[in-house]
Every structure is written in structure tokens, then in C-alpha cells.
Amino acid sequence: MALQTFFLLAAAMLANAETTGEKVSRQAPSGAQAWAAAHSQAATTLARMSQQDKINMVTGIGWDRGPCVGNTAAISSINYPQICLQDGPLGIRFGTGTTAFTPGVQAASTWDVDLIRQRGAYLGAEAKGCGIHILLGPVAGALGKIPHGGRNWEGFGADPYLAGIAMKETIEGIQSAGVQANAKHYIANEQELNRETMSSNVDDRTQHELYLWPFADAVHANVASVMCSYNKLNGTWACENDKALNQILKKELGFQGYVLSDWNAQHSTALSANSGLDMTMPGTDFNGRNVYWGPQLNNAVNAGQVQRSRLDDMCKRILAGWYLLGQNQGYPAINIRANVQGNHKENVRAVARDGIVLLKNDGILPLSKPRKIAVVGSHSVNNPQGINACVDKGCNVGTLGMGWGSGSVNYPYLVSPYDALRTRAQADGTQISLHNTDSTNGVSNVVSDADAVVVVITADSGEGYITVEGHAGDRSHLDPWHNGNQLVQAAAAANKNVIVVVHSVGQITLETILNTNGVRAIVWAGLPGQENGNALVDVLYGLVSPSGKLPYTIGKRESDYGTAVVRGDDNFREGLFVDYRHFDNARIEPRYEFGFGLSYTNFTFSDIKITSNVKPGPATGQTIPGGPADLWEDVATVTATITNSGAVEGAEVAQLYIGLPSSAPASPPKQLRGFSKLKLAPGASGTATFNLRRRDLSYWDTRLQNWVVPSGNFVVSVGASSRDIRLTGTITA
Ligand code: BGC
């Protein structure tokens, strides 16, 4: 069977089982067989390549020299095309006929694996339609240990398990379209400040249990490529780090694909080659100089500083990725300007809508044909200069649908909150008034006699090469931008029916708003991409019940998080205790905990059942992509009945947390190890099923250098958030 057929068949079987509602294991087809076939094709091809061909395959042609952000030259002797690498994680950067999907963090906020997978498949379809061979996403680092971190929104929230599942679904989605995915940024790249000079000094256990975890999911999902990051890891550049690349990624995780550098993250010729880097991007620095590979690599190989077998290995890995995805069997010509949107906006609207988290509601929502609504804030309308006026979205003007930097894309259109509310108001015969600035002057006139006042506030962040209003990538504070607190206060002073809508890259401090009399609801609308207003109206008017849950914790004050952007090196002193792991461990009451989200209905949890055959001890399986095979096998199953006990349809995300037995070294009190989203009619019940793999019950043993299931009793907690636990049980190993 042709390799591509094998791969697509496996993906199709999985997808089919999912849509038919059959219980499927979350394990990817091991892929070992597919990789073996791809590597054998690669070896045959390699034999026909000259040394110069090989050098060309591993070296980008230079910054700004081709149609894509990264390019390698065609190799005619083997019919290998010019390869296009293009950003990014939420769509096709610089595209003009492409979709502005929801950012990763919004996808995570849905906790809906079907939507996340469909998003990936559509991203892949658009990339393929544009002739892009390697799509530079998804993002598992930054994980988001620092709420201020500029690029947290590109990834999937601050929990490695949730991020890992989202990585797997997204990668399988992208690659099902025949496009090579790229898991980035490997590893421990948690802030923008000094990202190109600092060292992230991370202890072995923390690295495995937090930062490596979602990359292991990526490898297990057969991701074709991994991008090494700008920072140093434990004193050595990530792109010339033998331990991170050769020992951990390639050996321990059994990664069969190739490592490409972040843009200009390479610092040496032979050392990076010998430490496991396989492709350098973009091939020069941003001034077209400073070439580490190309002729320099050729010299290093001729001088014996880099073995010929290492150069061969780089090429075999790159070719294997190309064969694995069947890209040798004909591929569209590179055209970033192709129109490839199809019906993908439906996924954008669904993810934007189902990722909305209702934080507070005293009954004002859902709206029902109000007589008059008022809309307040500059962020309720589109940027008057144009929806794509700012390069790489490097401004926070008008409605916010994504952060800034290389992970941003052009909007084909952008539906603002006001646009969508006006359309709805017209249909209902509702009067609508607008205060389209953030000045508190004149607010009271606009809002005074409205039945509902929608105040839209934001917080933005992005990649460090752009500074916006003093935020150099990372946010310099966690307050809403542009006078947001005062704007809410001004509206609430004049009208006691205020609904605060937050469009934000991540956590903001909500205390001032919560202390404002007249704030009746807070709708955490996240980052909704191009369908911004439509998704909001769906929730505000109860077309659906809100069903998103926070993929991070919102604290009461900045100091509660226990992490901050650091100057100089970061020693990751907080270890395993980030986000809710920290709040739980330090017994700090969060404002809204990880996993929290309200609905227009209620859910009850009952009837927990646990079966397990887990044996204590280290993993013993053969290495497959992702690590020892037995780590990925189900060893316990937990089920619970979830009932919609309210009056309207809704969806609940049931979450499972594990507490390790006392025989394990000090660990977070609770760690997410399963979730299941169930859509239920009023009165209906469904079964949430959590399949726990061996890895879900293991910790990283630094002495054994292996994953170990500790003996004793595991506490199993099932609930509606990390602090709203409804059912508990025990697994004994
Ligand atoms: C970013 C990457 C991106 C690359 C190419 C870098 O600055 O860190 O995420 O893929 O640029 O644009």
C-alpha cells in the first residue's frame, strides 16, 4: 500500500469512528510503520544526491529570497521541488484569500476535540491549496507559565495535558490534508523579553512533566518537523543542544522527522549539525549575511568536523517527512495568494463561539428581544484605518481577534461586535446606540435608558519584534487596555445592566470590574478570529449556551501567579507549580480557576465507575514515536454520568484530575488527565468516558530517567472545573 494511502486510511478510520460516536482510543496509529516506509524511500533517493544537493536540502536560501517565509532550493536530480515553509498556527500568513482562524488558545478554550481537529484539517487544506509544504504550527511552547508572556495565545493554554491533546488533534488534522506540520517552539521559550539571549534553566522533572509533555504528543501524532527555539536551555542554545535534540527528542521520544531552526536561532556550523539540527532557517540572518550552513557546512563536512553520515541523516529525515505526507505524488504550485477559504469560516464561528467562557451572569443573559441596547468602547467596532491596517497586527485598534507577530494573518473580513449586534437588533426591532471610543465622556448619555449595555474591553500581546503601546511583546501589566476599568465604571454609573465582554490574549485582573455595582455579566470572549461579533451574538442571545472553560487560571492579583517575565536567565524556580498547580499547592484562592465556565443550564454529575489494571513501576515498552509504547496504552477507564438538569440545551466539559499517591515525590495536588465534552438536551444524560494511559499516571523519575507509575492510591477527581469537583474515587497501583 502506498504510504500516503496508509496514512490517510488510518486518519480516515479514526475520523469516521469519531463521527459515528464510537468510542475511540486517543492514540494515533503508531506511525512506526509509516515512518519506516518513508525512511526507506528516503534512503533510496539519498543515494542519487550529490553532496551539494544535500547541503542545499538542509539550508534555507536566505531571508526574503523566496515566495515563503522559509524556502529551500529545488533539487532537479531527484525531482525535489522548491520547498515552502510558511507561518503559521492560525492560518496562512500574508495570505489574501485565506481564513483568519481562531488562535490556539481559543481552540483550547472549547475543550472540543472534534472542533480542534476540524480546525487543523482546514488549516492543512488551506496550506495545501497555497502550495505550502510545511505549515509552521501548531505551538506547544510557550506553554504559558507566565500570564504576561507575549505569545501564550498562539498555543493551547497553561496545562500540558490539554495542550498535548490539542497538539495531537491539530497535527493529525493538518497532516490529514497532506501538509507537514511543525511543532514549535522547542523548548522552554516562555517569554519574549531577551528570548534571543536568555537561558531557560529547567530541572529534568519539570521539563518532562510540563514543557516536553505536549511535544511528546506531537511526536506521537507523527509530526513531520519540530522547530527549535531562540533561547538557551540549561546554558546551551536550543538549536545546538545535544541533550534536547539528540538525546531527548530523537532518542527518548523516537522522533523520526527533522528539526528546523527558528528564524536565525542557529549559532554555529558543526556544533549545531552534530547536536541534532537538521535544517537551518531562513539560511541567512535578516540582513542576508551570517551563513552558518551552505558553503560553511560543506567545508565542515570536507574537514571531517561533521560526519557525512550526519549530513545524510539530516537529508533522510527531511525526505522522510516529504514522503510521509505523500508530497512526492504531485503538489499544488506555491501561491500564497490563492483563494482557499471554502466553508472554513463555519469552523471559525464554532470555535469562537464554543470557546467563549461565561464568567459571571446574574440572569441578564441570554438577551431576549431587548427594547434597547447600548454598545460601548472602541473595541466594539473595526479599526477605522482598515481591518489589516497594522503590519502583523502590531496595534490594538478596533475589535481584537488575534495577537500580533508572525503568528498573525490577514483578515478576509472581520465582523465586529457592533456589526453583529446591529444586525441582530434590526431583526428584533431593538434600538441600538453606540459609544465608539474609550473616553468616559458622553458614555452616560448613550447608555442611560438601555435594557443592556455591552462594554467591550481588551488586552493584547504578541511577538517581541513589535512593541505596541509600551508592551514589548510580553504584556507589562495584566489590566485591561485603554481605560477598560474606567469605561466599565462609567457605563455602570449610568446604567445597572452592564455586560462586560473581554477580548484578550490571556488573563486580566478583574477585581475592579467585579467590584463595580451594575456589572451583571462578564463574557470572556477570548480571541475569536474573523467571526468575532457573530460568535458573540450567538452566545449573548442564547442561540447556544456558553460552553467554553478557561484554559488558564485568572488570579485576583498579579503576584498570585508566582511567575513573572524575568530579566536575564530564568531558573524556573516554580518547578512543576505553574497556573492551577501553583494556586492549589500554595492554597491561593483564584478569582476564576482553570477549567471554570458557566452555562445557561445546569449539570449534575453522578455514578463514577473506575476500572484499572495499572501496575506500578517504570515504563518498559519499545520506543515508538512519542516514547515507550506502553506509556501510550490505556491502563484505566473512568466513567461518569452527566445530566443536563436545567431548562435549555447545553454542553458540559467534564474534567478528570489525578492526585498521585504519597509514594511519589512532591507533586501538584491535582493534574488534568482527561476531559470529555457532552452536548445534552434538557433532562438528558450522557456518559463521560476518560481513558487513562500509563503516562497519565506516571511521574518522571530523575534517577531512573524513566516514567514511573508510583504504587499506592491515586485520587481521581471528576468535576466541572479544577475546583468544582463533583465525584471522587481511587485507582490503586
Ligand atoms: C518566530 C516563528 C516563526 C518564524 C518565521 C520567528 O520569529 O518565532 O514562530 O515561525 O519567525 O516567521
XYZ file of C-alpha atoms and ligand atoms in Angstrom:
745
model
C 0.000 0.000 0.000
C 1.327 3.428 -0.879
C 2.478 5.207 2.204
C 0.193 8.163 1.804
C -2.738 5.776 1.431
C -1.784 4.016 4.652
C -1.573 7.287 6.494
C -4.785 8.732 5.126
C -6.642 5.480 5.696
C -5.637 5.389 9.326
C -6.672 9.023 9.765
C -9.951 8.403 7.946
C -10.748 5.361 10.101
C -10.171 7.421 13.180
C -12.242 10.344 11.898
C -15.044 8.025 10.856
C -15.163 6.314 14.216
C -15.295 9.715 15.844
C -18.211 10.999 13.824
C -20.157 7.793 14.338
C -19.732 8.278 18.062
C -17.880 5.006 18.585
C -15.512 5.039 21.492
C -12.068 5.528 20.034
C -8.796 5.499 21.812
C -6.991 8.826 21.634
C -3.868 7.058 20.427
C -2.623 7.864 16.961
C -1.824 4.943 14.688
C 1.697 4.277 15.971
C 3.133 5.514 12.733
C 6.270 3.465 13.199
C 5.405 1.506 10.066
C 4.644 4.641 8.053
C 7.904 6.255 9.130
C 9.867 3.096 8.309
C 8.490 3.076 4.779
C 9.156 6.812 4.401
C 12.727 6.388 5.595
C 13.348 3.546 3.205
C 12.124 5.649 0.264
C 14.309 8.468 1.561
C 17.373 6.207 1.662
C 16.854 5.176 -1.956
C 16.582 8.795 -3.041
C 19.548 9.862 -0.965
C 21.786 7.559 -2.976
C 21.143 9.752 -6.029
C 22.094 13.027 -4.338
C 25.443 14.786 -4.590
C 26.971 16.388 -1.537
C 25.951 19.809 -2.913
C 22.360 18.591 -3.280
C 22.429 17.563 0.356
C 23.784 20.910 1.500
C 21.020 22.631 -0.462
C 18.333 20.461 1.093
C 19.271 21.435 4.642
C 19.977 25.153 4.066
C 17.356 27.831 3.544
C 18.002 30.096 0.535
C 18.124 33.201 2.747
C 15.833 35.740 4.332
C 13.308 37.319 1.986
C 14.568 35.493 -1.085
C 11.623 33.275 -1.956
C 7.849 33.204 -2.019
C 7.509 31.952 1.577
C 8.973 32.924 4.956
C 11.262 29.900 4.566
C 12.390 28.275 1.316
C 14.868 25.653 0.162
C 16.070 25.294 -3.414
C 14.710 22.707 -5.839
C 16.951 19.676 -6.429
C 16.477 18.623 -10.017
C 18.480 15.388 -9.804
C 15.779 13.847 -7.608
C 12.764 15.847 -8.806
C 12.550 17.571 -5.455
C 10.721 20.883 -5.626
C 11.431 24.231 -4.091
C 10.082 23.747 -0.572
C 7.828 26.363 1.024
C 7.674 26.847 4.802
C 5.051 29.365 5.884
C 3.580 30.675 9.118
C 1.574 29.898 10.974
C -0.532 28.491 13.716
C -3.857 30.223 12.899
C -3.806 30.438 9.120
C -1.676 31.426 6.170
C 0.462 34.467 6.975
C 0.324 37.101 4.214
C -2.493 35.201 2.511
C -5.091 37.291 0.719
C -7.698 34.632 0.077
C -7.297 32.720 3.307
C -9.190 32.347 6.555
C -8.275 34.136 9.798
C -8.869 31.165 12.063
C -9.187 31.373 15.806
C -5.896 31.387 17.712
C -4.799 28.233 19.518
C -5.851 29.476 22.916
C -9.444 29.875 21.712
C -9.422 26.354 20.306
C -8.207 25.075 23.675
C -10.939 27.047 25.387
C -13.585 24.954 23.588
C -12.199 21.694 25.014
C -13.825 20.183 21.937
C -11.580 17.680 20.192
C -13.782 17.483 17.100
C -13.667 21.237 16.533
C -9.937 21.339 17.227
C -9.345 18.536 14.752
C -11.526 20.163 12.101
C -9.655 23.431 12.612
C -6.419 21.534 11.965
C -7.786 19.837 8.862
C -8.955 23.189 7.456
C -5.599 24.807 8.241
C -3.986 21.944 6.354
C -6.380 22.255 3.427
C -5.610 25.985 3.084
C -1.869 25.404 3.338
C -2.016 22.726 0.675
C -4.159 24.912 -1.576
C -1.424 27.565 -1.338
C 1.294 25.023 -2.176
C 2.810 25.278 1.313
C 4.736 22.115 2.160
C 5.404 22.867 5.815
C 2.961 24.869 7.908
C 4.769 26.469 10.863
C 2.452 25.377 13.647
C 0.957 24.321 15.990
C 2.513 25.859 19.111
C 3.236 23.970 22.334
C 5.790 26.476 23.659
C 5.210 28.965 25.149
C 3.091 26.816 27.412
C 2.057 29.962 29.268
C 3.652 29.670 32.679
C 3.830 33.495 32.773
C 0.455 35.178 32.209
C 2.236 38.190 30.667
C 4.026 36.006 28.071
C 3.589 37.663 24.674
C 2.912 34.547 22.610
C 0.815 32.441 25.003
C -2.232 32.981 22.785
C -0.616 31.103 19.884
C -0.636 27.902 21.952
C -3.230 25.893 23.794
C -3.294 27.149 27.364
C -1.273 26.574 30.500
C -1.830 22.861 31.067
C 0.390 20.323 29.289
C -2.306 17.647 29.055
C -4.855 19.944 27.386
C -2.107 21.371 25.159
C -0.967 17.845 24.304
C -4.412 16.703 23.190
C -4.828 19.898 21.154
C -1.385 19.378 19.555
C -2.286 15.832 18.569
C -5.669 16.748 17.077
C -4.263 19.754 15.235
C -1.270 17.892 13.815
C -3.352 14.932 12.693
C -5.785 17.411 11.136
C -3.076 19.349 9.274
C -1.279 16.208 8.137
C -4.511 14.511 7.007
C -4.545 17.221 4.315
C -1.076 16.162 3.138
C 0.774 19.082 4.732
C 3.757 18.690 7.052
C 3.031 20.190 10.461
C 5.682 21.813 12.621
C 5.611 21.620 16.424
C 7.208 24.774 17.822
C 8.992 26.339 19.764
C 11.124 23.607 21.304
C 11.691 24.247 24.214
C 11.031 26.393 27.313
C 10.588 29.625 25.305
C 8.188 31.210 27.773
C 8.721 34.940 27.286
C 9.624 37.443 24.611
C 11.971 39.620 26.660
C 15.541 38.566 25.816
C 14.315 35.439 24.086
C 17.389 35.507 21.841
C 19.923 35.746 24.648
C 18.455 34.191 27.785
C 18.800 30.708 29.162
C 15.798 28.799 30.448
C 17.225 26.667 33.206
C 14.722 23.902 33.789
C 15.118 20.881 36.023
C 14.748 17.453 34.452
C 11.425 16.514 36.022
C 9.756 19.850 35.287
C 10.985 19.720 31.734
C 9.484 16.273 31.217
C 6.196 16.757 33.020
C 5.390 20.273 31.759
C 7.320 21.581 28.779
C 8.193 18.350 26.938
C 4.805 16.722 27.530
C 2.861 18.334 24.645
C 5.827 17.844 22.294
C 5.676 14.127 23.109
C 2.037 14.208 21.963
C 3.188 15.927 18.786
C 5.790 13.243 18.106
C 3.269 10.522 18.880
C 0.940 12.145 16.338
C 3.771 11.732 13.774
C 4.525 15.396 13.361
C 6.938 15.753 10.444
C 9.049 18.564 11.883
C 9.935 20.368 15.109
C 11.246 23.949 15.405
C 13.976 24.567 17.967
C 13.587 27.859 19.809
C 15.673 31.023 20.199
C 16.575 30.652 23.852
C 19.221 28.552 25.528
C 18.166 25.542 27.521
C 20.283 24.999 30.616
C 23.035 27.156 29.193
C 23.168 25.749 25.632
C 21.294 27.188 22.628
C 18.180 25.133 21.944
C 19.276 24.669 18.298
C 22.652 23.234 19.238
C 21.587 21.362 22.332
C 22.626 17.715 22.077
C 20.631 16.788 25.151
C 17.391 18.412 23.942
C 17.650 17.411 20.273
C 19.617 14.164 20.064
C 19.082 12.615 23.478
C 15.545 13.634 24.327
C 13.696 14.413 21.097
C 15.253 11.877 18.756
C 16.273 9.094 21.124
C 13.933 9.205 24.085
C 10.856 10.291 22.103
C 11.802 8.379 18.970
C 11.216 11.391 16.703
C 11.732 10.304 13.086
C 11.281 13.676 11.409
C 13.587 16.697 11.292
C 14.457 19.678 13.446
C 14.466 23.098 11.799
C 15.752 26.230 13.460
C 13.602 29.160 14.420
C 14.440 32.084 12.148
C 18.022 32.901 12.981
C 18.177 30.775 16.098
C 21.300 28.983 14.848
C 24.666 29.979 16.310
C 27.221 27.525 14.926
C 28.107 25.328 11.945
C 29.467 21.991 13.163
C 28.125 22.139 16.682
C 24.513 22.595 15.599
C 24.887 19.847 12.984
C 26.357 17.413 15.463
C 23.845 18.340 18.147
C 20.839 17.372 16.049
C 19.753 20.358 13.940
C 18.609 19.138 10.504
C 17.580 22.286 8.609
C 18.541 25.909 9.066
C 16.072 28.729 8.520
C 15.940 31.102 6.840
C 19.535 30.321 5.767
C 20.978 33.785 6.425
C 20.371 36.381 9.090
C 17.762 39.065 8.461
C 20.368 41.162 6.622
C 21.218 38.395 4.194
C 24.556 37.691 5.912
C 25.861 35.310 8.572
C 25.519 31.953 6.881
C 26.269 29.001 9.160
C 25.446 26.219 6.747
C 25.518 26.248 2.943
C 29.218 26.531 1.957
C 30.295 26.512 5.620
C 28.622 23.174 6.240
C 30.183 21.820 3.077
C 33.623 22.828 4.387
C 32.897 21.333 7.793
C 31.899 18.030 6.185
C 35.002 18.012 3.990
C 37.152 18.762 7.005
C 35.608 15.888 8.946
C 34.080 18.174 11.591
C 30.677 16.861 10.594
C 30.442 13.237 9.504
C 28.986 12.553 6.066
C 26.591 10.175 7.789
C 25.217 13.108 9.830
C 24.547 15.106 6.663
C 22.887 12.012 5.203
C 20.768 11.644 8.327
C 19.565 15.268 8.030
C 18.502 14.669 4.432
C 16.883 11.330 5.170
C 14.776 12.917 7.877
C 13.724 15.798 5.632
C 12.942 13.476 2.739
C 11.062 11.129 5.065
C 8.750 13.969 6.096
C 8.109 14.727 2.445
C 7.356 11.085 1.634
C 5.339 10.530 4.800
C 2.850 13.141 3.655
C 2.891 11.910 0.062
C 4.142 15.251 -1.185
C 6.167 13.484 -3.861
C 2.928 12.453 -5.547
C 2.139 15.860 -7.043
C 1.570 19.068 -5.104
C -0.069 22.416 -5.918
C 2.231 25.222 -7.084
C 3.239 27.753 -4.427
C 0.733 30.601 -4.401
C 0.202 32.307 -1.055
C -2.481 34.462 -2.690
C -4.729 31.553 -3.655
C -8.354 31.686 -2.536
C -8.752 28.600 -0.407
C -11.307 29.591 2.214
C -14.028 27.105 1.328
C -16.554 26.905 4.159
C -13.860 27.195 6.813
C -15.495 30.217 8.405
C -18.011 27.794 9.894
C -15.239 26.321 11.995
C -14.063 29.819 12.954
C -17.536 30.741 14.160
C -17.986 27.476 16.038
C -14.625 27.679 17.791
C -15.012 31.396 18.521
C -18.497 30.717 19.972
C -17.800 27.495 21.862
C -14.579 28.935 23.241
C -16.446 31.806 24.917
C -16.342 31.387 28.697
C -19.178 32.859 30.714
C -17.589 34.042 33.948
C -20.483 35.821 35.632
C -24.205 36.092 34.934
C -26.877 37.203 37.361
C -29.638 36.353 34.904
C -29.310 39.234 32.443
C -28.136 36.722 29.822
C -29.295 35.408 27.458
C -30.857 38.523 25.978
C -34.356 38.240 24.655
C -35.550 40.967 22.306
C -34.445 43.869 24.498
C -36.137 47.182 23.772
C -32.820 48.993 23.562
C -29.162 48.014 23.813
C -26.111 50.230 24.035
C -22.648 49.240 22.839
C -19.597 50.886 24.375
C -15.897 51.003 23.543
C -13.516 51.469 20.628
C -13.059 47.722 20.567
C -16.678 47.124 19.618
C -16.051 48.392 16.070
C -13.444 47.673 13.399
C -10.227 49.650 13.102
C -11.294 52.726 11.091
C -7.941 52.583 9.237
C -8.847 49.124 7.925
C -9.003 45.638 9.388
C -5.470 44.814 8.195
C -4.003 48.286 8.615
C -1.293 47.314 11.102
C 1.630 45.174 9.907
C 1.462 41.734 11.539
C -1.425 43.080 13.658
C 1.022 45.254 15.564
C -1.585 47.580 17.061
C -4.614 47.236 19.260
C -7.135 49.383 17.437
C -10.697 48.271 16.899
C -12.087 44.834 17.613
C -9.493 42.256 18.658
C -9.421 38.770 17.140
C -5.763 37.729 17.488
C -2.475 38.920 18.971
C 0.463 40.311 16.963
C 3.587 38.908 15.342
C 4.493 36.095 12.969
C 1.538 34.104 14.282
C -0.977 36.598 12.878
C -2.705 36.628 9.487
C -4.755 38.969 7.305
C -8.484 39.060 7.898
C -10.509 38.387 4.731
C -13.326 40.203 6.572
C -13.946 40.916 10.208
C -17.353 41.005 11.855
C -17.127 43.367 14.818
C -19.330 43.052 17.914
C -21.234 46.174 16.891
C -21.794 44.902 13.306
C -23.280 41.656 14.572
C -25.303 43.257 17.370
C -26.772 45.783 14.932
C -27.811 43.029 12.534
C -29.496 41.199 15.370
C -31.101 44.380 16.727
C -32.584 45.124 13.322
C -34.074 41.650 13.120
C -35.586 42.017 16.588
C -36.754 45.626 16.260
C -34.343 46.617 19.049
C -32.955 50.135 19.235
C -29.167 50.241 19.344
C -26.848 53.050 20.326
C -23.061 53.205 20.106
C -20.273 54.935 22.010
C -17.316 54.029 19.820
C -14.457 55.480 21.851
C -12.861 54.597 25.185
C -13.403 58.030 26.615
C -15.710 58.087 29.624
C -17.121 61.429 28.441
C -20.544 61.018 26.948
C -20.990 57.369 27.968
C -23.881 58.111 30.276
C -25.949 59.738 27.515
C -25.532 56.767 25.232
C -26.325 54.082 27.810
C -28.817 55.743 30.118
C -32.098 54.105 29.094
C -30.813 50.803 27.624
C -32.004 47.371 28.821
C -28.492 46.049 28.312
C -25.141 47.795 27.941
C -22.398 45.814 26.235
C -18.954 47.208 27.109
C -16.116 45.695 25.091
C -12.619 45.770 26.574
C -9.351 44.123 25.505
C -5.805 43.120 26.324
C -3.286 42.368 23.586
C 0.219 40.928 23.275
C 2.470 39.398 20.655
C 5.920 38.670 19.393
C 8.784 40.777 20.703
C 9.900 42.327 17.408
C 6.939 44.693 17.648
C 6.200 46.942 20.634
C 2.629 48.137 20.979
C 1.824 50.938 23.392
C 4.788 50.058 25.567
C 4.198 46.300 25.577
C 7.328 44.790 24.011
C 5.673 41.514 23.061
C 5.059 40.455 26.653
C 2.428 42.478 28.460
C 3.826 44.883 31.011
C 0.706 44.556 33.201
C -2.469 42.472 33.394
C -5.014 45.285 33.406
C -7.398 45.855 30.540
C -6.005 48.258 27.956
C -7.363 51.659 27.047
C -9.016 52.644 30.235
C -11.108 49.473 30.325
C -11.846 49.547 34.040
C -12.887 53.209 33.987
C -15.016 52.678 30.915
C -16.916 49.879 32.658
C -17.303 52.040 35.756
C -18.626 54.958 33.719
C -21.182 52.751 31.989
C -22.249 51.150 35.267
C -22.591 54.543 36.944
C -25.271 55.410 34.399
C -26.915 52.027 33.908
C -27.095 48.926 36.127
C -27.391 46.427 33.258
C -23.781 46.193 32.178
C -22.432 43.171 30.321
C -18.647 43.248 30.081
C -17.188 41.490 27.036
C -13.468 40.745 27.236
C -11.390 40.074 24.135
C -7.994 39.121 25.450
C -4.820 37.181 24.732
C -4.869 35.863 28.296
C -5.549 36.631 31.943
C -6.505 40.115 33.056
C -7.181 41.260 36.604
C -10.947 41.566 37.004
C -11.231 42.818 40.568
C -12.148 46.433 39.754
C -14.835 45.289 37.365
C -16.226 42.739 39.815
C -16.390 45.429 42.478
C -18.419 47.692 40.226
C -22.082 47.781 41.089
C -24.098 47.323 37.905
C -21.837 44.770 36.226
C -24.297 41.918 35.746
C -22.330 39.637 33.442
C -18.778 39.024 32.281
C -18.362 37.257 28.962
C -14.787 36.076 28.370
C -14.813 36.067 24.581
C -11.095 35.363 24.171
C -9.656 35.742 20.675
C -12.301 34.940 18.082
C -10.612 35.453 14.685
C -12.684 36.791 11.782
C -16.094 35.707 13.175
C -15.717 37.844 16.296
C -19.141 39.537 16.518
C -21.156 36.636 15.134
C -19.827 34.266 17.779
C -20.559 36.794 20.493
C -24.154 37.320 19.379
C -24.706 33.547 19.280
C -23.903 33.434 22.991
C -25.388 36.752 24.148
C -28.753 35.846 22.617
C -28.704 32.216 23.684
C -28.588 30.622 20.245
C -26.265 28.315 22.134
C -25.428 28.065 25.795
C -21.868 29.126 26.506
C -19.714 26.029 26.859
C -16.096 27.194 26.957
C -13.908 26.661 30.001
C -10.832 28.647 30.986
C -7.577 27.089 29.714
C -5.703 29.023 32.424
C -6.374 30.412 35.885
C -7.436 34.025 36.434
C -5.927 35.244 39.698
C -7.045 38.103 41.893
C -3.740 39.946 41.593
C -0.599 39.698 39.506
C 1.548 38.497 42.385
C -0.729 35.483 42.901
C 0.577 33.701 39.791
C 4.043 33.141 41.245
C 5.764 33.699 37.889
C 6.829 36.824 36.023
C 8.834 37.869 32.990
C 12.468 37.820 34.091
C 15.468 39.889 33.074
C 18.474 37.694 32.393
C 18.158 33.935 32.728
C 15.074 32.221 34.081
C 15.729 29.468 36.594
C 12.170 28.160 36.530
C 12.216 28.073 40.334
C 8.471 27.430 40.452
C 9.190 23.968 39.005
C 6.004 21.986 38.465
C 3.869 24.585 40.183
C 2.520 26.749 37.386
C -1.024 28.000 36.889
C -3.561 25.923 38.876
C -0.836 23.575 40.093
C 0.609 26.608 41.888
C -2.693 28.061 43.140
C -3.671 24.641 44.539
C -0.289 23.971 46.090
C 0.125 27.431 47.629
C -3.550 27.461 48.689
C -4.261 30.707 46.891
C -7.893 31.364 46.078
C -8.078 32.197 42.371
C -10.743 34.530 41.029
C -11.713 32.070 38.316
C -9.936 28.744 38.316
C -8.579 26.693 35.441
C -11.434 24.785 33.823
C -14.131 27.207 35.023
C -17.063 28.305 32.873
C -20.811 28.881 33.383
C -23.691 27.819 31.172
C -27.326 28.851 30.695
C -28.229 25.425 32.055
C -27.024 23.225 34.931
C -25.337 19.855 35.004
C -25.263 17.187 37.649
C -22.577 14.516 37.925
C -23.263 11.009 39.219
C -22.258 7.388 39.173
C -18.481 7.348 38.907
C -17.080 3.970 37.808
C -13.426 3.080 37.719
C -11.699 0.072 36.212
C -7.948 -0.283 36.205
C -5.225 -2.797 35.531
C -2.322 -0.461 36.119
C 0.869 -1.953 37.570
C 3.355 0.213 39.433
C 6.874 0.657 38.096
C 8.748 2.106 35.143
C 7.709 2.060 31.502
C 9.247 -0.899 29.701
C 7.934 -0.689 26.145
C 9.929 -0.343 22.956
C 10.377 3.197 21.761
C 7.782 4.304 19.239
C 7.166 7.885 18.142
C 6.354 9.567 21.468
C 8.436 7.321 23.751
C 7.996 3.835 25.216
C 4.964 2.161 23.599
C 3.375 1.174 26.908
C 3.212 4.797 28.028
C 0.518 5.318 25.398
C -1.602 2.306 26.321
C -4.822 2.696 28.287
C -4.472 1.283 31.793
C -7.619 2.585 33.461
C -11.044 3.817 32.484
C -13.235 6.171 34.454
C -16.825 6.885 33.533
C -19.358 9.276 35.000
C -22.924 10.205 34.172
C -23.551 13.836 33.343
C -27.145 15.095 33.328
C -28.477 18.361 31.996
C -30.706 19.322 34.901
C -31.633 22.753 33.574
C -34.151 24.054 31.081
C -32.128 24.559 27.893
C -29.702 22.593 25.770
C -26.059 22.965 26.709
C -22.681 21.291 26.740
C -20.582 20.385 29.754
C -16.850 19.755 29.800
C -16.365 17.079 32.423
C -12.780 17.124 33.656
C -10.724 14.460 35.353
C -7.853 15.309 37.689
C -5.367 12.918 39.260
C -3.578 13.219 42.583
C -0.500 10.970 42.777
C -0.058 8.567 45.712
C 2.137 9.611 48.616
C 4.921 7.294 47.434
C 5.575 9.722 44.545
C 7.883 12.702 45.012
C 6.181 16.011 45.894
C 3.693 16.717 43.116
C 0.876 19.100 42.301
C -2.278 18.234 44.283
C -4.300 17.825 41.088
C -3.316 17.389 37.455
C -5.663 17.292 34.491
C -5.596 13.858 32.890
C -8.858 13.653 30.982
C -11.811 15.645 29.699
C -14.960 14.975 27.774
C -17.398 17.480 26.285
C -21.000 16.322 26.168
C -23.801 18.169 24.415
C -27.066 17.424 26.207
C -30.726 18.327 25.735
C -32.613 19.411 28.874
C -33.178 16.357 31.068
C -30.820 14.183 29.020
C -27.891 12.253 30.444
C -24.668 11.119 28.836
C -21.600 9.197 29.834
C -18.252 10.926 30.096
C -15.516 8.382 29.436
C -11.923 9.053 30.433
C -9.283 6.644 29.186
C -6.152 6.962 31.237
C -2.901 5.969 29.603
C 0.098 4.780 31.514
C 1.721 8.202 31.056
C -1.310 9.838 32.695
C -0.500 8.000 35.938
C 3.287 8.378 35.767
C 5.821 10.888 37.026
C 9.296 11.406 35.589
C 11.834 9.640 37.800
C 15.079 11.596 37.520
C 17.200 8.768 38.917
C 15.800 6.049 36.658
C 15.461 8.517 33.772
C 12.105 6.978 33.050
C 8.387 7.409 33.572
C 7.244 5.554 36.676
C 3.778 4.678 37.966
C 4.053 5.118 41.737
C 2.496 2.479 43.950
C -0.417 3.318 46.213
C -3.700 5.124 45.842
C -4.349 7.748 43.198
C -7.091 10.237 43.935
C -9.423 10.539 40.962
C -11.483 13.744 40.889
C -14.153 14.399 38.285
C -15.790 17.772 38.085
C -16.844 20.884 36.222
C -13.567 22.732 36.850
C -10.276 22.223 38.684
C -12.006 23.393 41.889
C -15.576 22.295 41.333
C -15.075 18.589 41.974
C -18.301 16.606 41.953
C -17.150 12.983 42.175
C -14.099 11.268 43.575
C -12.700 7.765 43.522
C -9.486 5.836 43.780
C -7.176 3.918 41.500
C -4.753 1.608 43.258
C -1.438 0.614 41.752
C 9.026 33.015 15.079
C 8.477 31.737 14.500
C 8.120 31.924 13.053
C 9.332 32.423 12.302
C 9.086 32.661 10.826
C 10.117 33.596 14.227
O 10.429 34.891 14.656
O 9.492 32.784 16.388
O 7.349 31.333 15.226
O 7.662 30.734 12.508
O 9.753 33.658 12.880
O 8.287 33.758 10.605
